[in-house]
Coordinates of C-alpha atoms and ligand atoms in Angstrom, one line a residue:
M1 CA -6.7 17.9 13.6
L2 CA -3.8 16.4 15.5
C3 CA -1.1 14.8 13.4
Y4 CA 2.5 13.9 13.7
L5 CA 4.9 15.0 11.0
L6 CA 8.5 13.8 10.6
Y7 CA 10.8 16.7 9.7
G8 CA 14.1 14.7 9.7
P9 CA 15.9 12.0 11.7
G10 CA 14.6 12.1 15.3
D11 CA 12.5 15.1 14.6
L12 CA 8.8 14.1 15.0
R13 CA 6.5 16.9 15.8
A14 CA 2.9 17.0 17.0
E15 CA 1.0 19.7 15.0
E16 CA -2.5 21.0 14.5
H17 CA -3.5 21.1 10.8
D18 CA -6.7 21.7 8.9
I19 CA -8.7 18.6 8.0
P20 CA -7.5 17.9 4.4
T21 CA -9.8 18.3 1.4
P22 CA -10.0 15.2 -0.8
G23 CA -8.9 15.8 -4.4
P24 CA -10.1 14.0 -7.6
G25 CA -10.2 10.3 -7.1
E26 CA -9.6 10.6 -3.4
A27 CA -11.7 10.1 -0.2
L28 CA -11.4 11.8 3.2
V29 CA -10.9 9.1 5.8
K30 CA -11.5 9.6 9.5
I31 CA -8.8 7.4 11.0
I32 CA -9.9 4.8 13.6
G33 CA -6.5 3.6 14.6
C34 CA -2.9 3.2 13.5
A35 CA -0.5 0.4 14.7
I36 CA 3.2 1.0 15.3
C37 CA 5.6 -1.0 13.3
H38 CA 9.3 -1.5 13.8
T39 CA 9.8 0.2 10.5
D40 CA 8.3 3.4 11.9
L41 CA 11.3 3.5 14.3
A42 CA 13.7 3.0 11.3
I43 CA 11.8 5.8 9.5
I44 CA 12.0 8.2 12.4
D45 CA 15.7 7.4 12.9
G46 CA 16.5 8.2 9.3
H47 CA 17.2 4.6 8.2
W48 CA 14.6 4.6 5.4
P49 CA 15.9 5.5 2.0
F50 CA 12.5 5.6 0.3
L51 CA 11.2 8.5 2.3
T52 CA 12.5 11.4 0.3
K53 CA 9.9 14.2 0.8
L54 CA 9.7 15.7 4.2
P55 CA 8.0 16.8 6.3
K56 CA 5.4 14.0 6.1
I57 CA 2.7 12.5 8.3
I58 CA 4.0 9.0 9.1
G59 CA 2.3 5.8 10.2
H60 CA 1.5 3.1 7.7
E61 CA -0.7 0.5 9.4
Y62 CA -4.1 2.1 9.6
A63 CA -7.8 2.0 8.9
G64 CA -10.6 4.4 9.0
T65 CA -14.2 5.5 8.0
V66 CA -14.9 7.3 4.7
V67 CA -16.5 10.7 5.6
A68 CA -16.4 12.6 2.3
L69 CA -15.5 12.0 -1.4
G70 CA -13.4 14.0 -3.8
P71 CA -14.6 14.6 -7.4
G72 CA -15.0 11.4 -9.4
T73 CA -14.5 9.0 -6.6
T74 CA -16.9 6.0 -7.1
S75 CA -15.6 2.8 -5.4
V76 CA -16.2 3.9 -1.8
A77 CA -19.0 5.8 -0.1
P78 CA -19.3 7.9 3.1
G79 CA -19.8 5.5 6.0
D80 CA -17.7 2.7 4.5
R81 CA -15.0 1.4 6.9
V82 CA -11.8 0.8 5.0
A83 CA -8.4 -0.7 5.5
V84 CA -5.7 1.4 4.0
Y85 CA -2.7 0.3 1.9
P86 CA -0.2 3.0 2.4
S87 CA 1.4 3.4 -1.0
A88 CA 0.0 3.3 -4.6
P89 CA 1.8 2.0 -7.7
C90 CA 1.9 4.7 -10.4
G91 CA 0.6 2.4 -13.1
L92 CA 2.8 4.2 -15.7
C93 CA 6.4 3.2 -15.2
L94 CA 7.9 0.2 -17.1
P95 CA 7.6 -2.3 -14.2
C96 CA 4.0 -1.2 -13.6
R97 CA 3.2 -1.6 -17.3
R98 CA 4.7 -5.1 -17.3
G99 CA 2.3 -6.0 -14.5
T100 CA 4.9 -6.1 -11.7
F101 CA 3.4 -3.4 -9.6
W102 CA 5.5 -4.3 -6.6
L103 CA 8.5 -3.1 -8.5
C104 CA 7.0 0.4 -9.3
L105 CA 9.7 3.0 -9.7
R106 CA 7.5 5.9 -8.5
P107 CA 5.1 4.6 -5.9
R108 CA 3.0 7.3 -4.3
A109 CA 3.5 7.4 -0.5
L110 CA 0.3 8.4 1.2
S111 CA -0.5 10.7 4.1
G112 CA 0.1 8.6 7.2
G113 CA -2.1 7.2 10.0
F114 CA -0.7 9.1 12.9
A115 CA -3.4 11.7 12.4
E116 CA -7.1 12.2 12.8
Y117 CA -7.9 12.4 9.1
A118 CA -6.2 11.6 5.7
A119 CA -7.2 12.3 2.1
L120 CA -6.4 9.1 0.3
P121 CA -6.6 7.8 -3.3
E122 CA -9.5 5.4 -3.6
Q123 CA -7.3 2.7 -5.2
C124 CA -5.6 2.3 -1.7
L125 CA -8.9 1.9 0.2
F126 CA -10.4 -1.5 0.8
R127 CA -13.9 -1.9 2.2
V128 CA -14.2 -4.2 5.1
L129 CA -17.4 -6.0 6.3
P130 CA -19.2 -4.9 9.5
Q131 CA -18.1 -8.1 11.3
V132 CA -14.4 -7.1 10.8
T133 CA -13.3 -5.3 14.0
D134 CA -11.4 -2.0 14.0
E135 CA -8.4 -3.8 15.4
Q136 CA -8.6 -6.3 12.5
A137 CA -9.0 -3.6 9.9
L138 CA -5.8 -1.8 11.1
S139 CA -3.9 -5.1 11.0
V140 CA -4.5 -5.6 7.3
E141 CA -1.3 -4.0 6.1
P142 CA 1.1 -6.0 8.3
F143 CA -0.9 -9.1 7.7
S144 CA -0.7 -8.6 3.9
V145 CA 3.1 -8.7 4.3
A146 CA 2.7 -12.2 5.8
V147 CA 0.3 -13.3 3.1
H148 CA 2.7 -12.1 0.4
S149 CA 5.7 -13.8 2.0
V150 CA 3.8 -17.1 2.2
D151 CA 2.8 -16.7 -1.5
L152 CA 6.4 -16.3 -2.4
A153 CA 7.5 -19.5 -0.6
Q154 CA 5.4 -21.5 -3.1
M155 CA 4.9 -24.1 -0.5
Q156 CA 3.2 -27.5 -0.7
P157 CA 0.7 -28.7 2.0
G158 CA 2.6 -30.4 4.7
D159 CA 5.9 -28.6 4.2
T160 CA 8.0 -28.1 7.3
V161 CA 8.8 -24.5 8.1
V162 CA 11.0 -22.5 10.4
V163 CA 10.1 -19.0 11.3
I164 CA 13.0 -17.0 12.8
G165 CA 11.5 -14.3 15.1
G166 CA 8.3 -14.3 17.1
G167 CA 7.5 -10.6 16.7
A168 CA 4.4 -9.3 15.1
I169 CA 5.3 -10.3 11.5
G170 CA 6.7 -13.7 12.5
L171 CA 3.6 -14.5 14.6
V172 CA 1.2 -13.5 11.8
I173 CA 3.3 -15.6 9.3
V174 CA 2.8 -18.5 11.7
G175 CA -0.9 -18.0 11.7
M176 CA -0.9 -17.7 7.9
L177 CA 1.2 -20.8 7.5
R178 CA -1.3 -22.8 9.7
A179 CA -4.2 -21.5 7.5
A180 CA -2.2 -22.4 4.3
G181 CA -1.7 -26.0 5.3
A182 CA 1.9 -26.1 6.5
G183 CA 3.1 -29.3 8.2
K184 CA 5.4 -28.8 11.2
I185 CA 5.9 -25.1 12.1
I186 CA 9.0 -24.4 14.2
V187 CA 9.6 -20.9 15.7
S188 CA 12.8 -19.5 17.0
E189 CA 12.3 -16.8 19.5
P190 CA 14.5 -15.8 22.5
D191 CA 11.8 -13.8 24.4
P192 CA 10.0 -16.2 26.8
S193 CA 6.8 -14.1 26.9
R194 CA 6.3 -14.4 23.1
R195 CA 6.7 -18.2 22.9
P196 CA 3.2 -19.1 24.2
V197 CA 1.8 -16.6 21.8
A198 CA 3.6 -18.4 18.9
V199 CA 1.9 -21.6 20.0
E200 CA -1.5 -19.8 20.0
F201 CA -0.9 -18.7 16.5
G202 CA -0.2 -22.3 15.4
A203 CA 3.5 -23.2 16.1
D204 CA 4.2 -26.8 16.9
V205 CA 7.6 -26.2 18.5
V206 CA 9.1 -23.0 19.8
L207 CA 12.9 -23.0 20.3
D208 CA 15.1 -20.6 22.2
P209 CA 18.0 -19.8 19.9
R210 CA 20.2 -18.9 22.9
E211 CA 19.8 -22.1 24.8
R212 CA 20.2 -24.8 22.1
D213 CA 22.0 -25.5 18.9
L214 CA 19.2 -24.4 16.7
A215 CA 20.5 -26.1 13.6
A216 CA 20.9 -29.5 15.3
K217 CA 17.5 -29.2 16.9
V218 CA 15.8 -28.3 13.5
K219 CA 17.7 -31.2 11.9
A220 CA 16.4 -33.6 14.6
L221 CA 12.9 -32.4 14.1
T222 CA 13.0 -32.8 10.3
G223 CA 14.5 -36.3 10.0
G224 CA 18.0 -34.9 9.4
M225 CA 16.9 -32.9 6.4
G226 CA 16.3 -29.3 7.4
A227 CA 13.2 -27.2 6.8
D228 CA 11.5 -26.9 3.4
V229 CA 11.1 -23.2 4.0
V230 CA 12.8 -20.7 6.4
F231 CA 11.3 -17.3 7.0
E232 CA 13.6 -14.7 8.4
A233 CA 11.4 -12.2 10.3
V234 CA 14.0 -10.4 12.4
G235 CA 16.2 -8.3 10.0
L236 CA 19.6 -8.9 11.7
P237 CA 22.7 -10.2 9.8
Q238 CA 23.1 -13.1 12.3
T239 CA 19.5 -14.4 11.8
V240 CA 19.8 -14.0 8.0
E241 CA 23.1 -16.1 8.2
Q242 CA 21.3 -18.7 10.4
C243 CA 18.8 -19.5 7.6
F244 CA 21.4 -21.3 5.6
A245 CA 22.0 -23.8 8.5
L246 CA 18.3 -24.5 8.8
V247 CA 17.0 -24.9 5.3
R248 CA 17.1 -28.3 3.5
R249 CA 18.8 -28.9 0.1
G250 CA 16.4 -27.5 -2.5
G251 CA 14.6 -25.4 0.1
T252 CA 13.6 -21.8 0.1
I253 CA 14.7 -18.9 2.3
I254 CA 12.3 -15.9 2.5
I255 CA 13.8 -12.7 3.9
V256 CA 10.9 -10.6 5.3
G257 CA 12.6 -9.0 8.3
V258 CA 13.6 -5.4 7.7
A259 CA 17.4 -5.0 8.1
L260 CA 19.1 -1.6 8.3
P261 CA 20.0 -0.6 4.7
E262 CA 23.8 -0.7 5.5
A263 CA 23.7 -4.1 7.2
E264 CA 25.7 -6.9 5.6
A265 CA 25.3 -10.7 6.0
R266 CA 27.7 -13.4 4.9
F267 CA 26.9 -16.7 3.2
K268 CA 28.7 -19.3 1.1
P269 CA 27.8 -19.1 -2.5
F270 CA 28.7 -22.8 -2.8
D271 CA 26.0 -23.7 -0.3
V272 CA 23.4 -21.9 -2.5
F273 CA 24.8 -23.5 -5.7
A274 CA 25.2 -27.1 -4.3
G275 CA 22.0 -26.8 -2.2
H276 CA 19.8 -25.6 -5.1
L277 CA 18.6 -22.9 -2.7
T278 CA 16.0 -20.3 -3.5
I279 CA 16.4 -17.0 -1.7
R280 CA 13.6 -14.5 -2.0
G281 CA 13.0 -11.0 -0.5
S282 CA 9.5 -10.1 0.4
W283 CA 7.9 -6.7 1.0
G284 CA 4.4 -5.3 1.3
A285 CA 1.8 -6.2 -1.3
W286 CA -1.1 -4.1 -2.4
W287 CA -2.7 -6.7 -4.6
T288 CA -2.9 -9.3 -1.8
I289 CA -5.2 -7.1 0.3
P290 CA -8.5 -8.6 -0.9
R291 CA -7.4 -12.1 0.1
T292 CA -5.8 -10.7 3.3
I293 CA -9.2 -9.3 4.3
D294 CA -10.9 -12.6 3.6
L295 CA -8.4 -14.4 5.8
L296 CA -8.8 -12.0 8.8
P297 CA -11.3 -14.2 10.7
K298 CA -9.3 -17.3 10.1
V299 CA -5.9 -15.9 11.2
R300 CA -6.9 -13.1 13.6
P301 CA -3.7 -11.0 13.2
E302 CA -5.1 -8.5 15.7
R303 CA -4.0 -10.8 18.4
V304 CA -0.5 -9.3 18.2
L305 CA -1.9 -5.9 19.4
T306 CA -1.0 -5.8 23.1
H307 CA -1.1 -2.1 23.9
R308 CA -3.4 0.8 23.1
F309 CA -2.7 4.5 23.5
P310 CA -4.5 7.8 22.6
L311 CA -3.0 9.4 19.5
A312 CA -1.8 12.3 21.8
E313 CA 0.4 9.8 23.6
L314 CA 2.2 8.5 20.4
P315 CA 5.7 9.4 21.8
R316 CA 5.1 7.2 24.8
A317 CA 3.8 4.4 22.5
L318 CA 6.9 4.7 20.3
E319 CA 9.1 4.5 23.4
L320 CA 7.4 1.3 24.4
R321 CA 8.0 -0.2 21.0
R322 CA 11.7 0.8 21.2
K323 CA 12.0 -1.1 24.5
Q324 CA 10.2 -4.0 22.9
V325 CA 7.5 -4.1 25.6
G326 CA 4.6 -6.4 24.6
I327 CA 4.3 -7.3 20.9
K328 CA 2.6 -4.4 19.1
A329 CA 1.0 -1.1 20.2
Y330 CA -1.5 1.1 18.4
V331 CA -2.9 4.6 18.8
I332 CA -6.5 5.8 18.4
P333 CA -7.4 9.4 17.7
Ligands
ZN401 ZN1 4.8 -2.1 9.1
ZN402 ZN1 5.0 2.4 -11.4

């Protein structure tokens, strides 16, 4: 089978490997597609401290069809179409035993989606119904990031929200906020081609942060208060810093954009103290997947998929992502 292995920073190689044999508790999945995430570029460039064992087949937003079972696998059957969650909590470390699986100290990173097949533990496979399209199934992982971030915001129906960044995650957060009963949804996005898409996903107002004083505009739209919740979905120091000017007193900032590990942002501790602010970080979330799948027809996160390539053209698709052409590309074996 064709697969792409990362050997080190900038060293991604296309190779022919044998189709893997599923071990105990695993299933062999024939991959139907894998989307390209901005994080894949960070991983390829060596900016991902969690990836310790190389070489590794990368690609983490994928889905497939079960074609064979390993010994003792019972929760899926050959023919099932499954969304894949790309890492598994160990269930044994202290955070796992305390029920905080997202803080697992030894999560198992799975064989990735830039390949024709993967042998995967059944706990990371989630069956989807026939009416779920392939594009929806491979959007489950990034959509689950949006679902989890909205969970963490602990919003009330009608809350006013600012989403900084109209990329794939920002857009899907907007769709999720609309489904979750948010009030006014304001998006900040400099790329004019993305602004109408933000409206399609449910934004009420889309602002260009380069043209206007974003904070003054948000204040004007919120009766002088600021937003109840601000989602940072870019991952740059300046957009993280911007959150503090947009949130109301007592409001919540959710940082879901992936910054470089060495990036630093500045804020005034007094503003957090006097403003009773809540700041939360949000990452992927395995346990939100069943709800994420149920929400697919309502939010339609696959609308961010703008470009499709054969797996053999992955390097071209990655280049497109680097140049930020379109919103999101995916590859199909
Ligand atoms: Zn991703
Ligand atoms: Zn654990």
